[in-house]
PDB file of C-alpha atoms in Angstrom:
ATOM      1  CA  MET A   1      12.614  19.519  -8.553  1.00 44.00           C
ATOM      2  CA  PRO A   2       8.916  19.584  -9.456  1.00 39.00           C
ATOM      3  CA  TYR A   3       7.538  21.483  -6.471  1.00 40.00           C
ATOM      4  CA  GLY A   4       3.811  21.701  -6.131  1.00 40.00           C
ATOM      5  CA  PRO A   5       0.879  19.920  -4.472  1.00 42.00           C
ATOM      6  CA  TRP A   6       1.522  16.695  -2.641  1.00 43.00           C
ATOM      7  CA  LYS A   7       0.785  14.078  -5.259  1.00 41.00           C
ATOM      8  CA  LYS A   8       2.420  10.919  -6.440  1.00 40.00           C
ATOM      9  CA  LYS A   9       3.884  10.627  -9.733  1.00 39.00           C
ATOM     10  CA  ASN A  10      -1.225 -21.308   7.514  1.00 45.00           C
ATOM     11  CA  LYS A  11      -1.757 -22.882  10.478  1.00 43.00           C
ATOM     12  CA  ALA A  12       0.122 -21.953  13.661  1.00 44.00           C
ATOM     13  CA  THR A  13       2.842 -24.444  14.619  1.00 44.00           C
ATOM     14  CA  LYS A  14       4.847 -25.169  17.748  1.00 40.00           C
ATOM     15  CA  GLU A  15       7.920 -23.511  16.277  1.00 44.00           C
ATOM     16  CA  HIS A  16       5.935 -20.293  15.774  1.00 51.00           C
ATOM     17  CA  LEU A  17       4.245 -20.079  19.185  1.00 55.00           C
ATOM     18  CA  VAL A  18       5.674 -20.130  22.692  1.00 48.00           C
ATOM     19  CA  ALA A  19       2.950 -21.128  25.158  1.00 39.00           C
ATOM     20  CA  ASN A  20       2.043 -19.577  28.519  1.00 37.00           C
ATOM     21  CA  GLU A  21       3.564 -16.103  28.091  1.00 39.00           C
ATOM     22  CA  GLU A  22       1.443 -13.158  29.168  1.00 38.00           C
ATOM     23  CA  VAL A  23       0.795 -10.038  27.112  1.00 38.00           C
ATOM     24  CA  SER A  24       2.513  -7.831  29.660  1.00 38.00           C
ATOM     25  CA  GLY A  25       5.746  -9.823  29.718  1.00 38.00           C
ATOM     26  CA  GLY A  26       7.265  -9.034  26.329  1.00 38.00           C
ATOM     27  CA  HIS A  27      10.998  -9.073  25.671  1.00 37.00           C
ATOM     28  CA  ALA A  28      12.542  -9.994  22.364  1.00 37.00           C
ATOM     29  CA  GLY A  29      15.487 -12.208  21.721  1.00 37.00           C
ATOM     30  CA  ALA A  30      17.986 -11.557  18.938  1.00 37.00           C
ATOM     31  CA  GLY A  31      20.225 -13.833  16.962  1.00 36.00           C
ATOM     32  CA  SER A  32      23.447 -12.787  15.246  1.00 35.00           C
ATOM     33  CA  LEU A  33      23.982  -9.030  15.477  1.00 35.00           C
ATOM     34  CA  GLY A  34      26.421  -8.710  12.612  1.00 37.00           C
ATOM     35  CA  LYS A  35      25.822  -5.599  10.521  1.00 40.00           C
ATOM     36  CA  SER A  36      24.724  -5.946   6.910  1.00 38.00           C
ATOM     37  CA  ALA A  37      27.188  -4.461   4.443  1.00 37.00           C
ATOM     38  CA  VAL A  38      24.534  -4.050   1.787  1.00 40.00           C
ATOM     39  CA  ASN A  39      23.327  -0.579   0.875  1.00 41.00           C
ATOM     40  CA  GLY A  40      19.889  -1.610  -0.244  1.00 41.00           C
ATOM     41  CA  ALA A  41      18.468   1.530  -1.845  1.00 45.00           C
ATOM     42  CA  GLY A  42      16.599   0.416  -4.941  1.00 50.00           C
ATOM     43  CA  LEU A  43      17.766  -3.209  -4.729  1.00 55.00           C
ATOM     44  CA  PRO A  44      15.496  -6.274  -4.507  1.00 60.00           C
ATOM     45  CA  PRO A  45      15.382  -8.129  -1.165  1.00 59.00           C
ATOM     46  CA  PRO A  46      18.298 -10.551  -0.727  1.00 59.00           C
ATOM     47  CA  PRO A  47      17.765 -14.327  -0.620  1.00 60.00           C
ATOM     48  CA  ALA A  48      16.405 -15.552   2.710  1.00 55.00           C
ATOM     49  CA  ASN A  49      19.723 -17.216   3.605  1.00 56.00           C
ATOM     50  CA  LEU A  50      21.527 -13.849   3.305  1.00 55.00           C
ATOM     51  CA  ARG A  51      19.135 -11.850   5.498  1.00 53.00           C
ATOM     52  CA  PRO A  52      20.083 -10.995   9.096  1.00 53.00           C
ATOM     53  CA  LYS A  53      19.369 -14.013  11.332  1.00 70.00           C
ATOM     54  CA  LEU A  54      17.356 -12.126  13.932  1.00 85.00           C
ATOM     55  CA  VAL A  55      14.502 -13.556  15.970  1.00 91.00           C
ATOM     56  CA  PHE A  56      11.791 -11.327  17.449  1.00 94.00           C
ATOM     57  CA  HIS A  57       8.968 -12.187  19.831  1.00 95.00           C
ATOM     58  CA  THR A  58       5.448 -11.046  19.018  1.00 96.00           C
ATOM     59  CA  GLN A  59       1.896 -11.199  20.348  1.00 96.00           C
ATOM     60  CA  LEU A  60      -1.513 -10.015  19.207  1.00 97.00           C
ATOM     61  CA  ALA A  61      -2.206  -6.861  21.198  1.00 96.00           C
ATOM     62  CA  HIS A  62      -5.628  -7.977  22.458  1.00 95.00           C
ATOM     63  CA  GLY A  63      -4.119 -11.199  23.832  1.00 94.00           C
ATOM     64  CA  SER A  64      -2.459 -14.328  22.455  1.00 94.00           C
ATOM     65  CA  PRO A  65       0.392 -16.780  23.024  1.00 94.00           C
ATOM     66  CA  THR A  66       3.849 -15.525  22.089  1.00 95.00           C
ATOM     67  CA  GLY A  67       5.084 -16.081  18.549  1.00 95.00           C
ATOM     68  CA  ARG A  68       8.615 -16.050  17.167  1.00 95.00           C
ATOM     69  CA  ILE A  69       9.312 -14.456  13.790  1.00 95.00           C
ATOM     70  CA  GLU A  70      12.416 -13.985  11.656  1.00 92.00           C
ATOM     71  CA  GLY A  71      13.563 -13.548   8.071  1.00 90.00           C
ATOM     72  CA  PHE A  72      11.620 -10.380   7.132  1.00 89.00           C
ATOM     73  CA  THR A  73      13.136  -7.372   5.385  1.00 86.00           C
ATOM     74  CA  ASN A  74      10.259  -4.848   5.186  1.00 87.00           C
ATOM     75  CA  VAL A  75       6.952  -4.083   6.871  1.00 90.00           C
ATOM     76  CA  LYS A  76       4.818  -6.161   4.501  1.00 91.00           C
ATOM     77  CA  GLU A  77       6.988  -9.207   5.080  1.00 93.00           C
ATOM     78  CA  LEU A  78       6.845  -8.558   8.834  1.00 94.00           C
ATOM     79  CA  TYR A  79       3.028  -8.571   8.741  1.00 96.00           C
ATOM     80  CA  ALA A  80       3.070 -11.783   6.712  1.00 96.00           C
ATOM     81  CA  LYS A  81       5.322 -13.453   9.276  1.00 97.00           C
ATOM     82  CA  ILE A  82       3.089 -12.339  12.170  1.00 97.00           C
ATOM     83  CA  ALA A  83      -0.025 -13.485  10.311  1.00 97.00           C
ATOM     84  CA  ASP A  84       1.538 -16.896   9.652  1.00 97.00           C
ATOM     85  CA  ALA A  85       2.473 -17.277  13.320  1.00 96.00           C
ATOM     86  CA  PHE A  86      -1.111 -16.693  14.457  1.00 97.00           C
ATOM     87  CA  ASN A  87      -2.993 -18.264  11.528  1.00 97.00           C
ATOM     88  CA  ILE A  88      -4.615 -15.002  10.413  1.00 97.00           C
ATOM     89  CA  SER A  89      -4.625 -13.098   7.126  1.00 97.00           C
ATOM     90  CA  PRO A  90      -2.005 -10.299   6.755  1.00 96.00           C
ATOM     91  CA  PRO A  91      -4.705  -7.706   5.854  1.00 96.00           C
ATOM     92  CA  GLU A  92      -6.190  -8.243   9.337  1.00 97.00           C
ATOM     93  CA  ILE A  93      -3.195  -6.407  10.841  1.00 97.00           C
ATOM     94  CA  LEU A  94      -3.730  -2.645  11.184  1.00 97.00           C
ATOM     95  CA  PHE A  95      -0.400  -1.650  12.751  1.00 96.00           C
ATOM     96  CA  CYS A  96       2.163  -2.720  15.350  1.00 96.00           C
ATOM     97  CA  THR A  97       3.460  -1.142  18.541  1.00 96.00           C
ATOM     98  CA  LEU A  98       6.748  -1.837  20.292  1.00 95.00           C
ATOM     99  CA  ASN A  99       6.943  -3.000  23.910  1.00 95.00           C
ATOM    100  CA  THR A 100       3.312  -2.197  24.734  1.00 94.00           C
ATOM    101  CA  HIS A 101      -0.008  -3.807  23.826  1.00 94.00           C
ATOM    102  CA  LYS A 102      -1.767  -0.458  24.232  1.00 94.00           C
ATOM    103  CA  ILE A 103      -2.698   1.859  21.332  1.00 94.00           C
ATOM    104  CA  ASP A 104       0.236   4.173  22.059  1.00 94.00           C
ATOM    105  CA  MET A 105       1.190   6.237  19.037  1.00 92.00           C
ATOM    106  CA  GLU A 106       4.554   7.120  20.580  1.00 90.00           C
ATOM    107  CA  LYS A 107       5.423   3.394  20.475  1.00 93.00           C
ATOM    108  CA  LEU A 108       4.254   2.861  16.899  1.00 93.00           C
ATOM    109  CA  LEU A 109       6.450   0.608  14.778  1.00 91.00           C
ATOM    110  CA  GLY A 110       8.026   2.713  12.062  1.00 82.00           C
ATOM    111  CA  GLY A 111      11.151   2.129  10.016  1.00 77.00           C
ATOM    112  CA  GLN A 112      13.308   0.757  12.835  1.00 82.00           C
ATOM    113  CA  ILE A 113      12.977  -2.003  15.429  1.00 89.00           C
ATOM    114  CA  GLY A 114      15.335  -2.279  18.379  1.00 87.00           C
ATOM    115  CA  LEU A 115      16.879  -5.717  18.586  1.00 87.00           C
ATOM    116  CA  GLU A 116      15.468  -6.033  22.126  1.00 89.00           C
ATOM    117  CA  ASP A 117      11.967  -4.855  21.133  1.00 93.00           C
ATOM    118  CA  PHE A 118       8.822  -6.950  21.563  1.00 96.00           C
ATOM    119  CA  ILE A 119       6.284  -6.520  18.730  1.00 96.00           C
ATOM    120  CA  PHE A 120       2.544  -6.264  19.418  1.00 97.00           C
ATOM    121  CA  ALA A 121       0.211  -6.562  16.391  1.00 97.00           C
ATOM    122  CA  HIS A 122      -3.118  -4.714  16.499  1.00 97.00           C
ATOM    123  CA  ILE A 123      -5.725  -6.395  14.304  1.00 97.00           C
ATOM    124  CA  LYS A 124      -9.081  -5.264  12.928  1.00 97.00           C
ATOM    125  CA  GLY A 125     -11.904  -4.913  15.429  1.00 96.00           C
ATOM    126  CA  VAL A 126     -15.253  -3.099  15.268  1.00 95.00           C
ATOM    127  CA  LYS A 127     -16.305  -1.337  12.063  1.00 97.00           C
ATOM    128  CA  LYS A 128     -18.114   1.961  12.425  1.00 97.00           C
ATOM    129  CA  GLU A 129     -19.544   4.696  10.219  1.00 97.00           C
ATOM    130  CA  VAL A 130     -19.826   8.322  11.261  1.00 96.00           C
ATOM    131  CA  GLU A 131     -21.142  11.518   9.696  1.00 96.00           C
ATOM    132  CA  VAL A 132     -19.002  14.607  10.319  1.00 96.00           C
ATOM    133  CA  HIS A 133     -19.960  18.231   9.727  1.00 96.00           C
ATOM    134  CA  LYS A 134     -16.865  20.104   8.566  1.00 96.00           C
ATOM    135  CA  SER A 135     -17.432  23.433  10.314  1.00 95.00           C
ATOM    136  CA  GLU A 136     -13.771  24.488   9.955  1.00 93.00           C
ATOM    137  CA  ASP A 137     -11.124  24.173   7.261  1.00 92.00           C
ATOM    138  CA  ALA A 138      -9.034  21.791   9.383  1.00 92.00           C
ATOM    139  CA  LEU A 139     -10.482  18.663  10.975  1.00 95.00           C
ATOM    140  CA  GLY A 140      -7.699  18.340  13.538  1.00 94.00           C
ATOM    141  CA  LEU A 141      -6.576  14.870  12.442  1.00 95.00           C
ATOM    142  CA  THR A 142      -2.996  13.731  11.913  1.00 94.00           C
ATOM    143  CA  ILE A 143      -2.745  10.748   9.560  1.00 95.00           C
ATOM    144  CA  THR A 144      -0.085   8.083   9.246  1.00 93.00           C
ATOM    145  CA  ASP A 145      -0.042   4.671   7.556  1.00 91.00           C
ATOM    146  CA  ASN A 146       1.135   1.178   8.342  1.00 91.00           C
ATOM    147  CA  GLY A 147       3.424   0.731   5.333  1.00 87.00           C
ATOM    148  CA  ALA A 148       1.080  -1.871   3.857  1.00 90.00           C
ATOM    149  CA  GLY A 149      -1.843   0.146   2.511  1.00 92.00           C
ATOM    150  CA  TYR A 150      -3.788   1.240   5.607  1.00 95.00           C
ATOM    151  CA  ALA A 151      -4.031   4.897   6.632  1.00 96.00           C
ATOM    152  CA  PHE A 152      -5.057   5.513  10.217  1.00 96.00           C
ATOM    153  CA  ILE A 153      -5.441   8.305  12.760  1.00 96.00           C
ATOM    154  CA  LYS A 154      -2.333   9.058  14.791  1.00 95.00           C
ATOM    155  CA  ARG A 155      -3.440  12.197  16.616  1.00 94.00           C
ATOM    156  CA  ILE A 156      -6.608  14.212  17.294  1.00 95.00           C
ATOM    157  CA  ARG A 157      -6.089  17.872  18.146  1.00 93.00           C
ATOM    158  CA  GLU A 158      -7.909  18.940  21.294  1.00 94.00           C
ATOM    159  CA  GLY A 159     -10.901  21.187  20.616  1.00 94.00           C
ATOM    160  CA  SER A 160     -10.938  20.386  16.884  1.00 95.00           C
ATOM    161  CA  VAL A 161     -13.855  19.292  14.711  1.00 95.00           C
ATOM    162  CA  ALA A 162     -12.764  15.647  14.981  1.00 95.00           C
ATOM    163  CA  ASP A 163     -12.373  15.941  18.747  1.00 95.00           C
ATOM    164  CA  GLU A 164     -16.067  16.733  19.053  1.00 95.00           C
ATOM    165  CA  VAL A 165     -17.011  13.474  17.308  1.00 95.00           C
ATOM    166  CA  LYS A 166     -16.433  11.021  20.131  1.00 91.00           C
ATOM    167  CA  VAL A 167     -16.740   7.897  17.989  1.00 95.00           C
ATOM    168  CA  ILE A 168     -13.515   8.867  16.156  1.00 96.00           C
ATOM    169  CA  SER A 169     -10.464   7.549  18.009  1.00 96.00           C
ATOM    170  CA  VAL A 170      -6.696   7.417  17.684  1.00 96.00           C
ATOM    171  CA  GLY A 171      -5.727   4.152  15.972  1.00 96.00           C
ATOM    172  CA  ASP A 172      -8.841   4.013  13.770  1.00 97.00           C
ATOM    173  CA  HIS A 173      -8.138   2.878  10.222  1.00 97.00           C
ATOM    174  CA  ILE A 174      -9.864   5.118   7.647  1.00 97.00           C
ATOM    175  CA  GLU A 175     -11.430   2.687   5.197  1.00 97.00           C
ATOM    176  CA  CYS A 176     -13.757   4.954   3.191  1.00 98.00           C
ATOM    177  CA  ILE A 177     -14.384   8.686   2.710  1.00 97.00           C
ATOM    178  CA  ASN A 178     -17.857   9.499   1.337  1.00 97.00           C
ATOM    179  CA  GLY A 179     -18.211   5.919   0.115  1.00 95.00           C
ATOM    180  CA  ARG A 180     -14.842   5.898  -1.665  1.00 96.00           C
ATOM    181  CA  ASN A 181     -12.616   3.031  -0.556  1.00 97.00           C
ATOM    182  CA  ILE A 182      -9.136   4.396   0.184  1.00 96.00           C
ATOM    183  CA  VAL A 183      -7.343   1.168   1.133  1.00 96.00           C
ATOM    184  CA  GLY A 184      -3.932   1.335  -0.541  1.00 94.00           C
ATOM    185  CA  THR A 185      -3.868   5.148  -0.513  1.00 93.00           C
ATOM    186  CA  ARG A 186      -0.821   6.758   1.123  1.00 91.00           C
ATOM    187  CA  HIS A 187      -1.215   8.875   4.246  1.00 91.00           C
ATOM    188  CA  TYR A 188      -0.372  12.202   2.564  1.00 91.00           C
ATOM    189  CA  GLU A 189      -3.033  11.572  -0.089  1.00 93.00           C
ATOM    190  CA  VAL A 190      -5.638  10.764   2.575  1.00 95.00           C
ATOM    191  CA  ALA A 191      -4.706  13.934   4.487  1.00 93.00           C
ATOM    192  CA  ARG A 192      -5.115  15.969   1.301  1.00 92.00           C
ATOM    193  CA  MET A 193      -8.498  14.373   0.548  1.00 95.00           C
ATOM    194  CA  LEU A 194      -9.764  15.301   4.015  1.00 95.00           C
ATOM    195  CA  LYS A 195      -8.393  18.823   3.708  1.00 92.00           C
ATOM    196  CA  ASP A 196     -10.060  19.290   0.307  1.00 94.00           C
ATOM    197  CA  LEU A 197     -13.531  18.370   1.573  1.00 96.00           C
ATOM    198  CA  PRO A 198     -15.765  21.478   1.357  1.00 96.00           C
ATOM    199  CA  ARG A 199     -16.301  23.523   4.490  1.00 95.00           C
ATOM    200  CA  ASN A 200     -19.798  23.710   6.052  1.00 96.00           C
ATOM    201  CA  LYS A 201     -20.728  20.387   4.444  1.00 96.00           C
ATOM    202  CA  SER A 202     -21.145  16.965   6.004  1.00 97.00           C
ATOM    203  CA  PHE A 203     -19.263  13.854   4.938  1.00 97.00           C
ATOM    204  CA  THR A 204     -19.108  10.223   6.047  1.00 97.00           C
ATOM    205  CA  LEU A 205     -16.195   8.157   7.265  1.00 97.00           C
ATOM    206  CA  LYS A 206     -16.055   4.378   7.487  1.00 98.00           C
ATOM    207  CA  LEU A 207     -13.578   3.456  10.192  1.00 97.00           C
ATOM    208  CA  VAL A 208     -12.167   0.219  11.614  1.00 97.00           C
ATOM    209  CA  GLU A 209     -10.913   0.360  15.177  1.00 96.00           C
ATOM    210  CA  PRO A 210      -8.233  -2.001  16.533  1.00 96.00           C
ATOM    211  CA  MET A 211      -9.468  -5.000  18.507  1.00 95.00           C
ATOM    212  CA  LYS A 212      -9.188  -4.274  22.211  1.00 88.00           C
ATOM    213  CA  ALA A 213      -8.625  -6.424  25.270  1.00 79.00           C
ATOM    214  CA  PHE A 214     -10.694  -5.712  28.384  1.00 61.00           C
ATOM    215  CA  ASP A 215      -7.866  -3.772  30.049  1.00 54.00           C
ATOM    216  CA  MET A 216      -7.648  -1.491  26.995  1.00 55.00           C
ATOM    217  CA  LEU A 217     -11.248  -0.245  27.303  1.00 48.00           C
ATOM    218  CA  GLU A 218     -10.435   3.208  28.685  1.00 51.00           C
ATOM    219  CA  PRO A 219     -11.199   6.890  27.932  1.00 51.00           C
ATOM    220  CA  ARG A 220     -10.391   7.957  24.385  1.00 53.00           C
ATOM    221  CA  SER A 221      -6.795   8.999  23.779  1.00 59.00           C
ATOM    222  CA  LYS A 222      -5.847  12.048  21.725  1.00 59.00           C
ATOM    223  CA  GLY A 223      -2.585  10.380  20.693  1.00 62.00           C
ATOM    224  CA  GLY A 224       0.972  11.308  21.609  1.00 56.00           C
ATOM    225  CA  LYS A 225       1.893  14.913  22.223  1.00 51.00           C
ATOM    226  CA  PRO A 226       4.108  16.507  19.557  1.00 49.00           C
ATOM    227  CA  GLY A 227       6.662  17.551  22.178  1.00 45.00           C
ATOM    228  CA  ASN A 228       7.247  14.039  23.520  1.00 44.00           C
ATOM    229  CA  ASP A 229      10.582  12.395  22.830  1.00 42.00           C
ATOM    230  CA  ASN A 230      10.023   9.339  20.678  1.00 44.00           C
ATOM    231  CA  LYS A 231      13.203   7.307  20.878  1.00 45.00           C
ATOM    232  CA  ILE A 232      13.488   4.530  18.344  1.00 43.00           C
ATOM    233  CA  GLY A 233      14.131   1.108  19.835  1.00 45.00           C
ATOM    234  CA  THR A 234      15.464   0.148  23.247  1.00 45.00           C
ATOM    235  CA  GLY A 235      18.609  -1.776  22.425  1.00 47.00           C
ATOM    236  CA  ARG A 236      22.023  -0.646  21.243  1.00 59.00           C
ATOM    237  CA  SER A 237      21.307  -1.789  17.697  1.00 76.00           C
ATOM    238  CA  THR A 238      18.212  -1.595  15.523  1.00 76.00           C
ATOM    239  CA  LEU A 239      16.850  -3.374  12.483  1.00 75.00           C
ATOM    240  CA  ARG A 240      16.199  -0.726   9.817  1.00 71.00           C
ATOM    241  CA  LEU A 241      13.271  -1.625   7.555  1.00 74.00           C
ATOM    242  CA  ARG A 242      13.317   0.028   4.134  1.00 67.00           C
ATOM    243  CA  SER A 243      10.564   0.418   1.575  1.00 64.00           C
ATOM    244  CA  LYS A 244      13.173  -0.346  -1.116  1.00 63.00           C
ATOM    245  CA  GLY A 245      15.979  -2.786  -0.529  1.00 66.00           C
ATOM    246  CA  PRO A 246      16.917  -5.143   2.281  1.00 70.00           C
ATOM    247  CA  ALA A 247      16.742  -4.530   6.009  1.00 71.00           C
ATOM    248  CA  THR A 248      20.033  -3.641   7.690  1.00 73.00           C
ATOM    249  CA  VAL A 249      21.274  -3.822  11.266  1.00 75.00           C
ATOM    250  CA  GLU A 250      22.469  -0.395  12.386  1.00 75.00           C
ATOM    251  CA  ASP A 251      23.736   1.285  15.527  1.00 74.00           C
ATOM    252  CA  GLU A 252      21.185   2.859  17.815  1.00 73.00           C
ATOM    253  CA  PRO A 253      20.239   6.328  16.480  1.00 74.00           C
ATOM    254  CA  THR A 254      22.541   9.111  17.666  1.00 82.00           C
ATOM    255  CA  GLU A 255      21.329  12.205  19.483  1.00 82.00           C
ATOM    256  CA  PHE A 256      21.592  14.064  16.173  1.00 84.00           C
ATOM    257  CA  ASP A 257      19.473  11.425  14.416  1.00 84.00           C
ATOM    258  CA  GLU A 258      16.766  11.475  17.082  1.00 85.00           C
ATOM    259  CA  LYS A 259      16.537  15.274  17.202  1.00 87.00           C
ATOM    260  CA  ALA A 260      16.621  15.721  13.429  1.00 88.00           C
ATOM    261  CA  ILE A 261      14.072  12.936  12.752  1.00 88.00           C
ATOM    262  CA  LYS A 262      11.680  14.279  15.384  1.00 88.00           C
ATOM    263  CA  ASN A 263      11.824  17.808  13.998  1.00 89.00           C
ATOM    264  CA  VAL A 264      11.423  16.693  10.374  1.00 90.00           C
ATOM    265  CA  ASP A 265       8.451  14.571  11.496  1.00 89.00           C
ATOM    266  CA  ASP A 266       6.987  17.685  13.162  1.00 90.00           C
ATOM    267  CA  LEU A 267       7.392  19.567   9.866  1.00 91.00           C
ATOM    268  CA  LEU A 268       5.621  16.749   7.994  1.00 90.00           C
ATOM    269  CA  GLU A 269       2.693  17.131  10.383  1.00 88.00           C
ATOM    270  CA  SER A 270       2.671  20.919  10.091  1.00 86.00           C
ATOM    271  CA  TYR A 271       2.816  21.030   6.280  1.00 86.00           C
ATOM    272  CA  MET A 272       1.097  17.810   5.248  1.00 84.00           C
ATOM    273  CA  GLY A 273      -0.992  16.577   8.182  1.00 85.00           C
ATOM    274  CA  ILE A 274       0.960  13.316   8.471  1.00 85.00           C
ATOM    275  CA  ARG A 275       3.553  11.732  10.754  1.00 86.00           C
ATOM    276  CA  ASP A 276       6.022   9.213   9.347  1.00 86.00           C
ATOM    277  CA  THR A 277       9.304   8.508  11.148  1.00 84.00           C
ATOM    278  CA  GLU A 278      10.557   6.310   8.301  1.00 83.00           C
ATOM    279  CA  LEU A 279      10.063   9.124   5.800  1.00 87.00           C
ATOM    280  CA  ALA A 280      11.627  11.621   8.209  1.00 88.00           C
ATOM    281  CA  ALA A 281      14.628   9.329   8.759  1.00 86.00           C
ATOM    282  CA  THR A 282      15.102   8.968   4.999  1.00 87.00           C
ATOM    283  CA  MET A 283      15.085  12.757   4.557  1.00 89.00           C
ATOM    284  CA  VAL A 284      17.643  13.194   7.346  1.00 90.00           C
ATOM    285  CA  GLU A 285      19.820  10.524   5.759  1.00 88.00           C
ATOM    286  CA  VAL A 286      19.585  12.244   2.364  1.00 89.00           C
ATOM    287  CA  GLY A 287      20.478  15.655   3.843  1.00 89.00           C
ATOM    288  CA  ARG A 288      23.263  14.528   6.157  1.00 86.00           C
ATOM    289  CA  ASP A 289      26.170  15.312   3.790  1.00 86.00           C
ATOM    290  CA  LYS A 290      24.570  17.903   1.491  1.00 87.00           C
ATOM    291  CA  LYS A 291      26.243  21.315   1.373  1.00 86.00           C
ATOM    292  CA  ASN A 292      23.359  23.606   0.425  1.00 89.00           C
ATOM    293  CA  PRO A 293      19.553  23.609  -0.010  1.00 87.00           C
ATOM    294  CA  ASP A 294      19.718  23.199  -3.795  1.00 89.00           C
ATOM    295  CA  GLU A 295      21.873  20.078  -3.505  1.00 90.00           C
ATOM    296  CA  PHE A 296      19.504  18.757  -0.844  1.00 90.00           C
ATOM    297  CA  ALA A 297      16.445  19.480  -3.025  1.00 88.00           C
ATOM    298  CA  MET A 298      17.953  17.620  -5.981  1.00 88.00           C
ATOM    299  CA  ALA A 299      18.804  14.623  -3.766  1.00 89.00           C
ATOM    300  CA  LEU A 300      15.249  14.603  -2.372  1.00 86.00           C
ATOM    301  CA  ASP A 301      13.862  14.650  -5.896  1.00 85.00           C
ATOM    302  CA  ASP A 302      16.008  11.629  -6.811  1.00 84.00           C
ATOM    303  CA  THR A 303      15.096   9.691  -3.675  1.00 83.00           C
ATOM    304  CA  LEU A 304      11.511  10.789  -2.965  1.00 81.00           C
ATOM    305  CA  GLY A 305      10.326  12.319  -6.235  1.00 72.00           C
ATOM    306  CA  ASP A 306       6.803  10.942  -5.802  1.00 70.00           C
ATOM    307  CA  PHE A 307       6.111  13.453  -3.025  1.00 74.00           C
ATOM    308  CA  ALA A 308       6.913  16.685  -4.950  1.00 73.00           C
ATOM    309  CA  PHE A 309       7.486  18.599  -1.714  1.00 82.00           C
ATOM    310  CA  PRO A 310       6.724  22.345  -1.625  1.00 82.00           C
ATOM    311  CA  ASP A 311       9.684  24.742  -1.779  1.00 85.00           C
ATOM    312  CA  GLU A 312       9.172  26.206   1.668  1.00 88.00           C
ATOM    313  CA  PHE A 313       8.959  22.767   3.255  1.00 89.00           C
ATOM    314  CA  VAL A 314      12.279  21.671   1.706  1.00 89.00           C
ATOM    315  CA  PHE A 315      14.061  24.777   3.027  1.00 89.00           C
ATOM    316  CA  ASP A 316      12.594  24.260   6.508  1.00 91.00           C
ATOM    317  CA  VAL A 317      13.707  20.613   6.534  1.00 90.00           C
ATOM    318  CA  TRP A 318      17.192  21.650   5.413  1.00 89.00           C
ATOM    319  CA  GLY A 319      17.281  24.171   8.242  1.00 88.00           C
ATOM    320  CA  ALA A 320      16.112  21.586  10.802  1.00 87.00           C
ATOM    321  CA  ILE A 321      18.849  19.150   9.743  1.00 86.00           C
ATOM    322  CA  GLY A 322      21.456  21.934   9.913  1.00 83.00           C
ATOM    323  CA  ASP A 323      20.267  22.972  13.386  1.00 82.00           C
ATOM    324  CA  ALA A 324      20.527  19.370  14.604  1.00 80.00           C
ATOM    325  CA  LYS A 325      24.095  19.142  13.324  1.00 76.00           C
ATOM    326  CA  GLN A 326      24.979  22.216  15.362  1.00 74.00           C
ATOM    327  CA  GLY A 327      23.075  21.044  18.444  1.00 65.00           C
ATOM    328  CA  ARG A 328      20.513  23.835  18.325  1.00 53.00           C
ATOM    329  CA  LEU A 329      17.380  21.663  18.335  1.00 46.00           C
TER     330      LEU A 329
END
């Protein structure tokens, strides 16, 4: 395994919108709950008529009628369906939260959607530019991305350099660093770029904050606390979205899954300055039946070779998965 630095090798219609539903009243409906028998790793999306017939309800987070969407198999297709329902462009969508219209990073849509979940789409709002003096090596930002090319801020560490710059907020999309457009850049690359900026120098960020409703204009959030439980979905089954291959309907995550995914996500933040539950879930899935760290490392290289994870990180992830199996987490 090549260990080393983190580097990559239409108009809205009546059938889309349900009138007179309030933002606070979201509950999703689901169609057939039959599980998909397809193991989609590396396979192209199936034809539309073979995808799970599931219907989800959605709203724009700042306020809108309720839309109904179905027939998507990954995050990009989900954004396209939401955009079509509300007659907006897919690139207007920054990220989605589940069961809340607030910018709550613990409710961020990741790789799984509970079949009872209501989807709120946060779209682009005010653009802003800020100059930051990097007085310490670490800025105190945790970065994630929306699965469709936008990196954004998931957490701001209290007392950090970024915390002192009050215009920077959780949920802000990072559009440019020192004039360089980074749209399409993965979260781990953005985190590395910020880390590599020279200390005791100033740099500029161009940010785009999510559009807010009046009841969302409140004191700045620091994002979710690392120790909070972040259960995936609210129903007994979830729709698993994959970056490669079709979506599948799966049982609700087990206690082992939740503990292992959370701890791997914590390790991603500690080592790489990112949080990504989909990536963490993939790593747990890869390591579930592996017998030793070397076997796990080889499987990671096959599945996620673009990341070239450091040696120490791989061993810590292997240990976290093993601890979860034995109920020690």
